[in-house]
XYZ file of C-alpha atoms in Angstrom:
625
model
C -25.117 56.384 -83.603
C -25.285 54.665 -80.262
C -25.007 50.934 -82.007
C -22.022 52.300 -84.023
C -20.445 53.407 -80.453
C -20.837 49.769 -78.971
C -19.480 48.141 -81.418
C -16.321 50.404 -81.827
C -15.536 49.757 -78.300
C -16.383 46.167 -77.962
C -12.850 44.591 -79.623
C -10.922 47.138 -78.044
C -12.063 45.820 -74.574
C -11.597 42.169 -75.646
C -8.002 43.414 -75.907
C -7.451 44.949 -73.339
C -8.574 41.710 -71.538
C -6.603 39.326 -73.115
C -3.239 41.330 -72.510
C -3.870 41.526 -69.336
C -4.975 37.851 -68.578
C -1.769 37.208 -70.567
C 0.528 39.413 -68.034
C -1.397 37.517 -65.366
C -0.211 33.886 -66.496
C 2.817 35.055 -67.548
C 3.640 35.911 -63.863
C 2.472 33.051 -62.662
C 4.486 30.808 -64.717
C 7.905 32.965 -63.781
C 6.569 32.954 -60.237
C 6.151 28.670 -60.105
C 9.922 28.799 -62.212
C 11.539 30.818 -59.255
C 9.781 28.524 -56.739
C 10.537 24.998 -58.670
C 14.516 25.988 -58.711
C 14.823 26.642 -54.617
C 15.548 23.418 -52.794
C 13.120 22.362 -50.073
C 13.297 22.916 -46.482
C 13.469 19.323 -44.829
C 13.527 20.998 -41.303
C 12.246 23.891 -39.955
C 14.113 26.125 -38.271
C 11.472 27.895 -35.984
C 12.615 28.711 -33.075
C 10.762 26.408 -30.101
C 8.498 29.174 -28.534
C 6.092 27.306 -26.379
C 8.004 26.478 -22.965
C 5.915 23.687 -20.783
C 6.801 24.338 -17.124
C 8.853 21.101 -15.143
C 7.822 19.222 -12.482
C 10.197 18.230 -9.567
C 10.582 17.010 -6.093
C 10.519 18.428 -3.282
C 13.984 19.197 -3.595
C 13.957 20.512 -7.150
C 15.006 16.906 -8.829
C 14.099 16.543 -12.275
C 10.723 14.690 -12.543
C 8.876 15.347 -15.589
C 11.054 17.888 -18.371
C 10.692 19.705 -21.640
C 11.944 18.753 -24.879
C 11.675 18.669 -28.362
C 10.432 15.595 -30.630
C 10.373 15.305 -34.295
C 7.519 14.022 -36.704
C 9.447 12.669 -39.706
C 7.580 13.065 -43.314
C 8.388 12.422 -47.071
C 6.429 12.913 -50.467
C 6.022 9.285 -51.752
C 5.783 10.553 -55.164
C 8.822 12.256 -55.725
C 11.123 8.887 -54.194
C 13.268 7.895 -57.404
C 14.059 4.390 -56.268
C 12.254 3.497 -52.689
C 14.341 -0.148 -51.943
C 17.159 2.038 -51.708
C 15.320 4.710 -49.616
C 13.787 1.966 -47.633
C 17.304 0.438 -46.483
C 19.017 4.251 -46.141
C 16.182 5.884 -43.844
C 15.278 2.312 -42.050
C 18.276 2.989 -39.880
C 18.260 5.668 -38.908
C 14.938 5.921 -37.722
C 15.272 2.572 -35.745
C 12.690 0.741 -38.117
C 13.246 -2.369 -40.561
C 13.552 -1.773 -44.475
C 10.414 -3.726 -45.070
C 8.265 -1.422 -42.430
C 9.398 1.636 -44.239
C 9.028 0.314 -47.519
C 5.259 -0.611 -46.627
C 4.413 2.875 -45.503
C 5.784 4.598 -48.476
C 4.016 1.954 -50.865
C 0.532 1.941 -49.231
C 1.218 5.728 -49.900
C 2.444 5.631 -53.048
C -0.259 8.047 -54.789
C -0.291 10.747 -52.186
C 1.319 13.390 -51.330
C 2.584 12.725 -48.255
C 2.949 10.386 -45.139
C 4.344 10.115 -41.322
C 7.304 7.469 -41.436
C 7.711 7.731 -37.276
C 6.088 10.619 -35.038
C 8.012 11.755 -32.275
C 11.256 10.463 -32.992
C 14.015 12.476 -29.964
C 16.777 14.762 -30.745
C 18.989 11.745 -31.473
C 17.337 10.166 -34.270
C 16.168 13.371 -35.619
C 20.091 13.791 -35.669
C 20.392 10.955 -37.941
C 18.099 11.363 -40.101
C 19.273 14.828 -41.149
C 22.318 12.798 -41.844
C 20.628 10.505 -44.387
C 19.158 13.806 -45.861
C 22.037 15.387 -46.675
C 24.184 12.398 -47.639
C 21.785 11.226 -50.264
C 20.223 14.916 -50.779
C 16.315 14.038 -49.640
C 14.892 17.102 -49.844
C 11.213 15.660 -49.585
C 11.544 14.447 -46.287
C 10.350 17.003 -43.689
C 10.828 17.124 -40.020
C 8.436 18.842 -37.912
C 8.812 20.219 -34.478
C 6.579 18.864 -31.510
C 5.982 19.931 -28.050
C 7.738 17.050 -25.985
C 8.351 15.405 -22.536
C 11.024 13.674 -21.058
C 10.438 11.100 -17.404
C 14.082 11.096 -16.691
C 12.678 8.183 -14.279
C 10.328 6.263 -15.810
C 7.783 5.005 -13.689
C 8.943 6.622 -10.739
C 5.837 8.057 -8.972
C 4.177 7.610 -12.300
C 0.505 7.950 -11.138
C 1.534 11.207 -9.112
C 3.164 13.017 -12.484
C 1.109 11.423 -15.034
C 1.531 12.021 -18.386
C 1.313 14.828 -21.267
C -0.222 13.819 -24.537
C 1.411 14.384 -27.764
C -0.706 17.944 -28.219
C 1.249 19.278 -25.404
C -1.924 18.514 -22.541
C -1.827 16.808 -19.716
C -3.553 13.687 -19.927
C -3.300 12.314 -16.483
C -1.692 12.988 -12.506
C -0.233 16.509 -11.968
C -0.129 16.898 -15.937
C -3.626 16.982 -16.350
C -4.612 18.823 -12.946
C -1.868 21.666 -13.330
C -2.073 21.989 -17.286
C -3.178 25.761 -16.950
C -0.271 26.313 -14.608
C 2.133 23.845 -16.601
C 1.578 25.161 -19.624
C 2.356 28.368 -21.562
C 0.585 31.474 -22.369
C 0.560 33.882 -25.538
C 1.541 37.210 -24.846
C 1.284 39.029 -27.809
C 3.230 37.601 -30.444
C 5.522 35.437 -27.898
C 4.829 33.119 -25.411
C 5.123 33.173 -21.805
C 6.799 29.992 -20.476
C 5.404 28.082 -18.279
C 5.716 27.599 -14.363
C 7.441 24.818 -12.360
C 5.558 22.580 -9.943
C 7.914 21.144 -6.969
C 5.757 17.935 -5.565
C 5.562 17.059 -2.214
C 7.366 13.870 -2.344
C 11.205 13.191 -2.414
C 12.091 11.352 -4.891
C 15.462 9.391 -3.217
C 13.011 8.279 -0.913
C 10.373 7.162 -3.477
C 12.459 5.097 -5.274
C 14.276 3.464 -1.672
C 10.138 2.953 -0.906
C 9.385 1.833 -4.240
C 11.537 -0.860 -3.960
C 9.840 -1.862 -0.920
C 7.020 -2.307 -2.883
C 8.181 -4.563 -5.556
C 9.744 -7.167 -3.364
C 6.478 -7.225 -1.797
C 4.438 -7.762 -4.686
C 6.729 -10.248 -5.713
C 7.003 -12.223 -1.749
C 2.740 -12.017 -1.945
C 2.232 -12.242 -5.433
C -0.457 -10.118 -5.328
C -2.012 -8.171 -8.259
C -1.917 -4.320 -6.611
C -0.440 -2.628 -4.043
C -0.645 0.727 -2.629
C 1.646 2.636 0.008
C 1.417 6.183 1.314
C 3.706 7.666 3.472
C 2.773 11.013 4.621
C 3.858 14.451 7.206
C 1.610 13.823 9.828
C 1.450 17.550 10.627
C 1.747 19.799 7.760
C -0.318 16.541 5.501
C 2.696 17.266 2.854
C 2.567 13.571 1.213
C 6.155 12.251 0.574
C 5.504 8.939 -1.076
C 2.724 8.125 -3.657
C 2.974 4.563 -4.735
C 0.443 2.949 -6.452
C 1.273 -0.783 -8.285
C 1.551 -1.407 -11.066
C 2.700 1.618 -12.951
C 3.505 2.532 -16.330
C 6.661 3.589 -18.374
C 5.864 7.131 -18.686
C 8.050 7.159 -21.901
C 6.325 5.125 -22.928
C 2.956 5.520 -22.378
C 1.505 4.158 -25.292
C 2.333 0.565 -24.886
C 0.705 0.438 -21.065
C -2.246 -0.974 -20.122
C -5.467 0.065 -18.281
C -4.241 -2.025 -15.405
C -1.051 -0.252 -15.157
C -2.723 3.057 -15.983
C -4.753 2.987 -13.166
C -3.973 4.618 -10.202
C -5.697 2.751 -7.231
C -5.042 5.801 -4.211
C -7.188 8.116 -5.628
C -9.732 6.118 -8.211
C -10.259 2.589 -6.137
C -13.089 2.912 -3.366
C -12.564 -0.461 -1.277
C -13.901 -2.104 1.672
C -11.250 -1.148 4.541
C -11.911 -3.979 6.900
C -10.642 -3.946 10.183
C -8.149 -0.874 10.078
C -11.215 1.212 10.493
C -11.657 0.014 14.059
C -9.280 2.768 14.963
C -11.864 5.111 13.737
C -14.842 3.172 15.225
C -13.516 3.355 19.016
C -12.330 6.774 18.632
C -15.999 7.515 17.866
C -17.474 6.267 21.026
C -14.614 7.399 22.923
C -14.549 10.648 22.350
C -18.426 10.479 22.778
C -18.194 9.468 26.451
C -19.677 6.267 25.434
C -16.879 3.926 26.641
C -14.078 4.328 29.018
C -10.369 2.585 28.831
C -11.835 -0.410 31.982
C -15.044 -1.360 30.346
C -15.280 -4.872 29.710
C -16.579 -6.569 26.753
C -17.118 -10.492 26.532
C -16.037 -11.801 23.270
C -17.368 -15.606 23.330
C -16.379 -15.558 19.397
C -19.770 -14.204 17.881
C -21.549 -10.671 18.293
C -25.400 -10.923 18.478
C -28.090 -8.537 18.613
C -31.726 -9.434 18.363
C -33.322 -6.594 16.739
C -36.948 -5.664 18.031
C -38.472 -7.587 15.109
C -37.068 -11.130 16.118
C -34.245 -11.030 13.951
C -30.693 -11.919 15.245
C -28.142 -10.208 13.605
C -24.424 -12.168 13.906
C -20.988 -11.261 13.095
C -18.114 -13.691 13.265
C -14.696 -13.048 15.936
C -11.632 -15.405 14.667
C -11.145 -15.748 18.350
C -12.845 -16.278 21.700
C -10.756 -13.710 23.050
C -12.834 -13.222 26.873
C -13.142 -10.096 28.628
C -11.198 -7.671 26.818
C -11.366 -3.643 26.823
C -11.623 -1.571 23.623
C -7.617 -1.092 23.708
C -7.591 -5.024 23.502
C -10.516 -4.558 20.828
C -8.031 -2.820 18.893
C -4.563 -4.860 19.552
C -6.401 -8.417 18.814
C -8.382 -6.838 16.192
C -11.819 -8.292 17.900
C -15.072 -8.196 15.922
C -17.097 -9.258 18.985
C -16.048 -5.900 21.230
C -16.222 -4.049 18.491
C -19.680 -4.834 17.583
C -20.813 -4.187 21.318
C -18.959 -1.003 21.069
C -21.444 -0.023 18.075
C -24.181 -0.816 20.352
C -23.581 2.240 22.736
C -23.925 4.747 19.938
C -26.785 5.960 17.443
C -27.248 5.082 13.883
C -27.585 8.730 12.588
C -24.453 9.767 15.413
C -22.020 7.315 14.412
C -22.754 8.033 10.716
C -22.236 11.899 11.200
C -18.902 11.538 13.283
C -17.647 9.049 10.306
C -18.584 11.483 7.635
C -16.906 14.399 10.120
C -13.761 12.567 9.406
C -14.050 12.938 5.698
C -15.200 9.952 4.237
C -17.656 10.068 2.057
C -16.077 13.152 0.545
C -13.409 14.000 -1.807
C -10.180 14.956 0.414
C -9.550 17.634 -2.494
C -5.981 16.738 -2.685
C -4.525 18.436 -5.997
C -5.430 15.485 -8.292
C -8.322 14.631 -10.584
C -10.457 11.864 -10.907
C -10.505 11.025 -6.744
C -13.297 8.553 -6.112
C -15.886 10.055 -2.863
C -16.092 6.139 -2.087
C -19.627 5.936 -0.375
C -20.857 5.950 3.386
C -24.400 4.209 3.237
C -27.111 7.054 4.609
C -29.074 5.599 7.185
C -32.338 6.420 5.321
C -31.131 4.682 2.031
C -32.779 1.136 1.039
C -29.566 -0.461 1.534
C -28.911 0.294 5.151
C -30.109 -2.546 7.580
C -30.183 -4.245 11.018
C -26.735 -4.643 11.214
C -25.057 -2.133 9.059
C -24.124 -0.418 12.137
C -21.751 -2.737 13.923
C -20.797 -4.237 10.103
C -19.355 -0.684 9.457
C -17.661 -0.662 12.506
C -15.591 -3.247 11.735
C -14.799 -1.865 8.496
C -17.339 -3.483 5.721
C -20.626 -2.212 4.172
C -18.177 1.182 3.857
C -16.154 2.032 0.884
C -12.867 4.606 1.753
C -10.051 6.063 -0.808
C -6.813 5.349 0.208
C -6.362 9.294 0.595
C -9.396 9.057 2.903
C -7.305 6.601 5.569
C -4.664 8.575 5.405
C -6.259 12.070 6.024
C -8.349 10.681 8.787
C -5.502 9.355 10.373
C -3.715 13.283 10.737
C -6.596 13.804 13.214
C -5.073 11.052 15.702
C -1.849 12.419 15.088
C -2.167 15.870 15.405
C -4.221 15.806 18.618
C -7.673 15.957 17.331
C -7.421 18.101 14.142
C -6.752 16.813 11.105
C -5.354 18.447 8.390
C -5.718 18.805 4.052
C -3.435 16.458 2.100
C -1.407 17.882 -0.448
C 0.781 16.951 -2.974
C 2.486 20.199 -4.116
C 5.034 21.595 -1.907
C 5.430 24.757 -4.471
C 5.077 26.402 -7.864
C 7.724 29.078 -8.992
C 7.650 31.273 -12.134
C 10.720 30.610 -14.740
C 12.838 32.805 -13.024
C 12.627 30.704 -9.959
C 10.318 33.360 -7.905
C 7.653 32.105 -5.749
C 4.071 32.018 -7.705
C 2.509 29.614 -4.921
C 4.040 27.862 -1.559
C 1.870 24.966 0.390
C 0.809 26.119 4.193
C -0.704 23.162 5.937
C -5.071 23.853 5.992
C -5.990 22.608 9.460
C -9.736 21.772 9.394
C -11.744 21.747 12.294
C -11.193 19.695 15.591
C -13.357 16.015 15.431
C -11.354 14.673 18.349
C -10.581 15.701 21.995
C -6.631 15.800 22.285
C -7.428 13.034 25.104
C -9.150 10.718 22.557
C -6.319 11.225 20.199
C -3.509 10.199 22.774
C -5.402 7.113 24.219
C -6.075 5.870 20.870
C -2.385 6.085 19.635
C -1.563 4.302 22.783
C -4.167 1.361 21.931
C -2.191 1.198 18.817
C 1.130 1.206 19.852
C 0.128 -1.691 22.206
C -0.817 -3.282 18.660
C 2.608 -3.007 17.519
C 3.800 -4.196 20.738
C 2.126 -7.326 21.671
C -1.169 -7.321 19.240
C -1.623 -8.318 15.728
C 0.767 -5.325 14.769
C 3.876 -6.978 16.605
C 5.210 -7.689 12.906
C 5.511 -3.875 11.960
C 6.944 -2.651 15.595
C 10.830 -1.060 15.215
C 12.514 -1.717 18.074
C 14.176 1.449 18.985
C 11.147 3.923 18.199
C 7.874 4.030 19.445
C 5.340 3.340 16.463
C 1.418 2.585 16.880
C -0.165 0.038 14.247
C -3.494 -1.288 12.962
C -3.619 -4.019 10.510
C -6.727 -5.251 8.506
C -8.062 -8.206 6.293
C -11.067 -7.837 4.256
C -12.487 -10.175 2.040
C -13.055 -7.779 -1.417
C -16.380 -7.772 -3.299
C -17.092 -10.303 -5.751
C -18.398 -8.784 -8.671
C -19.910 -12.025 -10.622
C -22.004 -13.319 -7.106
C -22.362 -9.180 -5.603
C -21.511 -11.172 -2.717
C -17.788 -11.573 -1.224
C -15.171 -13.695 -2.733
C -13.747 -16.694 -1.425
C -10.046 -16.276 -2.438
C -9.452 -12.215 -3.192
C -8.459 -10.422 0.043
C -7.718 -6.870 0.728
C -4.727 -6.679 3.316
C -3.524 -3.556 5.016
C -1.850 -1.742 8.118
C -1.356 1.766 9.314
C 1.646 3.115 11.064
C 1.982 6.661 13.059
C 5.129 6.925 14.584
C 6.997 7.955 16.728
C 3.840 7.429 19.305
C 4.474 10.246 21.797
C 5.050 13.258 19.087
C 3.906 11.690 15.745
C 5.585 12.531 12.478
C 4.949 9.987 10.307
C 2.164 8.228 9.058
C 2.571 5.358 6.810
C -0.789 2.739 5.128
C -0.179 -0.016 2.894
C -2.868 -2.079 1.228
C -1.873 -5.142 -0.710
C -5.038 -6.579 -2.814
C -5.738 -10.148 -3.790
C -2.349 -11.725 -2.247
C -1.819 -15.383 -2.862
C -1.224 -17.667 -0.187
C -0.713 -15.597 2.914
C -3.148 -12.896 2.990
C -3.701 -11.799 6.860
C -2.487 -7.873 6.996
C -0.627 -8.708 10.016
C 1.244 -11.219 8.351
C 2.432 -9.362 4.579
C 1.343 -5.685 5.503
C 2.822 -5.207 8.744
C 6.152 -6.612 7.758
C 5.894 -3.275 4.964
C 5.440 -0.619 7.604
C 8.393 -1.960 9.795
C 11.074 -2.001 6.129
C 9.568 1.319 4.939
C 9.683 2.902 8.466
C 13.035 2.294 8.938
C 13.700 3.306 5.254
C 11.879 6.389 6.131
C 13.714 7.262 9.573
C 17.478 6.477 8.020
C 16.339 8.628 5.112
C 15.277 11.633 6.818
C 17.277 11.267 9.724
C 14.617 11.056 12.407
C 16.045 10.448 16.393
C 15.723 7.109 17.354
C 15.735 5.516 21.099
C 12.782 6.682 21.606
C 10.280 3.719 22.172
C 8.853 2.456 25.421
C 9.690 -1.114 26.572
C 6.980 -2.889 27.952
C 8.371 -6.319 27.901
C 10.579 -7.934 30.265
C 13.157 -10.764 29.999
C 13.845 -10.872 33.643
C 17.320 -10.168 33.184
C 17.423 -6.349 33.858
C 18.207 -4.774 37.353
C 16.111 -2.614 38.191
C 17.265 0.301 41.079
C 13.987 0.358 43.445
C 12.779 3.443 45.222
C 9.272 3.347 46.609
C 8.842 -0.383 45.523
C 4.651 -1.135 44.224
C 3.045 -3.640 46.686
C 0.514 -6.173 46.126
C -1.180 -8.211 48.030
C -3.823 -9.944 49.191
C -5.875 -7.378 46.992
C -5.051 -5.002 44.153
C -3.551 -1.652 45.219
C -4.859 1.679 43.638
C -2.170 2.914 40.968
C -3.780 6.005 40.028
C -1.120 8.692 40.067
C 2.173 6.277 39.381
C 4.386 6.805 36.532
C 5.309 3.759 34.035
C 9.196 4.260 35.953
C 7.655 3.367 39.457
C 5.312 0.332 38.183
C 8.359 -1.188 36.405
C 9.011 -3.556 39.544
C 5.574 -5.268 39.113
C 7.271 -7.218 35.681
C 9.314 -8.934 37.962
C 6.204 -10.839 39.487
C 6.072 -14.487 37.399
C 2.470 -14.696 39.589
C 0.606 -11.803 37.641
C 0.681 -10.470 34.480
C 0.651 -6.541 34.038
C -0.239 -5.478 31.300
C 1.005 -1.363 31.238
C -0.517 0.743 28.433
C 0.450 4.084 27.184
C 3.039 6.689 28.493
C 2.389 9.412 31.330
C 0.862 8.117 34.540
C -1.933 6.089 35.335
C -5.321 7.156 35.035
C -7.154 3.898 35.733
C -6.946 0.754 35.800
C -8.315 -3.049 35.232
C -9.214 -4.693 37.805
C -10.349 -2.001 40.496
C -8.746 -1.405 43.439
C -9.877 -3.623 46.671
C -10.384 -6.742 43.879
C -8.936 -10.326 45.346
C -5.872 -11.076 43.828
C -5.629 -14.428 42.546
C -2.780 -16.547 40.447
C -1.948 -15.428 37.262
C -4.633 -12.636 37.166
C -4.308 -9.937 34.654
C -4.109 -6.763 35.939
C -4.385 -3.786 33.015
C -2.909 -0.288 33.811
C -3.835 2.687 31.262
C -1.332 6.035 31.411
C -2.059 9.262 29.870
């Protein structure tokens, strides 16, 4: 009975199955019919969700922009007659017939290929033409985040650059992509937020220009130039050369990709002298009359036998450390080392930051290295070698930040190179403060030391970058870079550099230029200082800064001078302790002496001391705070 059951049922299930596998393709089939008669969509017309926040100056100029690109497609397979699509599409996407045809022919058995990835809203324009004109409907267009440099290579290294999946791949694109970009909310996106910079872009481009004329007067293969608010550390120019197209990003090189103030650790060379007597002053160690003989060639026997010798490009004499400074004198310098402790000097350099990242909003920033003491390489004379600026590496950024200390009195403060970020409606998500770090100099150390390097700019090595109607303190710097063949130093590559502050008595400014491997002329005095003076002025006109305001110390003999209580000397030098630079001004008259009058304020000592012989043509040094 049960066998007669199974087999009763058995064909009735088979059909059952087969009508409903029938239904099943039948669907199918009307289904594909419906789809094969509706034309294609060539573009989509999704509405462009994601939002990538802008980045600007400091004054809300456009610097880095959203916008839409286009990745054009088409379906080799279903092209009727590709010579003729070849020489309709070649136009309008800015490509030759042959390219196109090529693509489409190497593709010929698939099912699809890119003709040209982000193409802008202008050739995307054109091609739609094409499509409907000659009714393509297998060419697609698909929408792509997008960024537009409405100038270039302006501050290129600063912005960077986004990659073509909407990330930052360098500069402020890369270190602000989580602020930058947007977020999902739900089933909609929240747009991003805008970054204002720090620097201005008018005056970027006026210092920018700067820079190319020297790079093309020195021939050199890099240059870098930093112009910064010596109080608040807000940087306003950021130029690092060569840079790159950011448009066009693709076709740069490494070289031009690199950007040398934040990734290039470099021997500073003599620049760092600055650093070296601010050190011992502020220590006690040395005072503004010490004398050091400079007979062209520091020595120091160590205990073992050992001399250890550093070379002065001059036999300069008995000099003091503000002369050190001005004539840029390895000699002094070296004996200035002496009077100081290995493991001291090294802590009060690393106090000033180097050695460290400066933690400026930017990725990538090179530490540069400051030798420990204990380390194999350190030696006899590492010491006085570092205080002249070699057998130390420094950032750019480094220079720069150590520098706010002398200009701010002692206390140096964080760079930064966001002034702001603002939500899409334009309120405030973030605003820079300035981030004072602790004190490393007395305010006194700070003021004598700008005065040593305004008498740089004035009648030292500097004289090339001094503005005549503002007071501006210099150090320049020549060090022969690393050879990386021999490990040794190279014969013909140079770095050359100089640091500005200005104006002296209330600095605002500070300004460093490095030029590397400069043919020819390669002396920072020479082709750095020149810089400082052009962008200096650039930067005053620009932003307006009071001028008139820098001392004189040089006399022509032609100016009348109305005497009160006139300075005698005679037979033996006087004491000036106490006089003001108004009341020595009589004593640059006198053809017999030279007086040599350093700083602002009133004197606090002087060179020879008082009761010394005078004789003919002595030099007689007077130091105002």
């Amino acid at each position: 009975m049960a066998g007669e059951n199974d087999s009763f049922f058995k064909p009735i299930i088979c059909k059952i199955i087969l009508v409903l596998a029938g239904l099943a393709v039948l669907g199918i089939i009307v289904q594909f019919t419906r789809l094969a008669f509706i034309p294609v969509s060539t573009f989509s017309n999704q509405e462009f969700e994601k939002e990538r926040g802008s980045i600007v100056d400091r004054n809300g100029a456009p610097l880095a922009v959203q916008t839409m690109f286009y990745d054009i497609g088409v379906n080799p397979g279903k092209i009727k007659n590709e010579e003729t699509f070849a020489e309709n599409m070649a136009m309008a996407l800015g490509m030759s017939k042959d390219t196109v045809l090529s693509i489409i022919q190497s593709r010929r058995n698939s099912n699809f290929v890119y003709l040209k990835k982000k193409v802008d809203q202008g050739v995307y324009t054109d091609v739609k033409a094409v499509i409907d004109d000659y009714d393509y409907n297998y060419v697609t267009a698909d929408k792509v985040d997008g960024r537009i440099y409405p100038n270039h290579s302006l501050a290129a290294h600063l912005i960077g650059y986004m990659g073509s999946e909407g990330k930052g791949m360098s500069g402020i694109e890369y270190s602000q992509q989580d602020i930058l970009s947007s977020k999902q909310n739900g089933d909609a996106y929240e747009a991003g937020k805008n970054v204002y910079l720090t620097i201005d872009a008018n005056l970027q481009y006026k210092l920018e220009q700067i820079a190319y004329e020297t790079m093309a007067e020195t021939q050199c293969e890099s240059m870098m130039m930093i112009a910064c608010e010596a109080t608040s550390g807000e940087i306003l120019s950021y130029i690092s050369l060569p840079e790159v197209d950011l448009n066009d990003y693709g076709s740069s090189t490494q070289e031009q990709q690199f950007d040398h103030i934040r990734m290039e650790a470099y021997e500073p060379g003599s620049v760092f002298k600055i650093f070296t007597v601010s050190i011992l002053y502020d220590e006690g160690r040395i005072k503004q009359e010490d004398g050091f003989l400079c007979d062209g060639m520091y020595e120091y026997k160590i205990p073992r036998g050992e001399t250890i010798r550093i070379k002065c490009l001059e036999h300069h004499g008995w000099i003091t450390a503000r002369d050190a400074i001005s004539l840029s004198c390895n000699d002094a310098i070296g004996q200035i080392s002496d009077r100081i402790g290995e493991d001291e000097f090294i802590a009060r350099i690393r106090g000033l930051g180097f050695g460290q990242k400066t933690g400026i909003e930017l990725s990538g920033e090179t530490p540069a290295l400051v030798k420990d003491t204990s380390s194999s390489m350190w030696s006899a004379r590492s010491k006085p070698t570092i205080a002249i600026g070699q057998e130390i590496t420094v950032s750019a950024l480094q220079m720069v930040q150590a520098a706010t200390a002398l200009a701010n009195g002692g206390i140096p403060v964080k760079l930064s190179v966001i002034s702001k970020i603002t939500n899409k409606d334009g309120t405030i998500y973030y605003e820079h403060k300035p981030e004072y770090k602790e004190r490393v100099f007395k305010k006194s150390t700070a003021d004598y030391v700008l005065s040593c390097m305004e008498t740089t700019s004035l009648r030292g090595n500097g004289t090339r970058a001094n503005i005549s109607d503002i007071s501006i303190g210099t150090k320049t710097g020549t060090a022969q870079m690393a050879d990386k063949n021999t490990r040794g130093y190279s014969d013909t590559d140079y770095l050359s550099s100089c640091i500005g502050v200005f104006p002296t008595d209330n600095p605002e400014i500070i300004l460093y230029v490095v030029i590397e491997k400069a043919k020819g002329e390669v002396y920072g005095g020479r082709i750095a200082a020149p810089v400082i003076q052009k962008a200096a002025n650039e930067i005053l006109d620009h932003l307006g800064m009071s001028r008139g305001g820098a001392a004189s110390l040089e006399h022509n003999g032609m100016i009348t001078i109305q005497r009160g209580n006139t300075v005698q000397v005679g037979d033996v030098v006087p004491d000036f302790t106490g006089l003001n630079k108004r009341e020595l001004s009589p004593l640059l008259d006198r053809t017999d002496l030279n007086i040599n009058i350093n700083g602002s304020g009133w004197v606090t000592s002087q060179n020879p001391e008082p009761g010394t012989p005078v004789s003919e043509n002595m030099t007689i040094g007077l130091y105002l705070e």
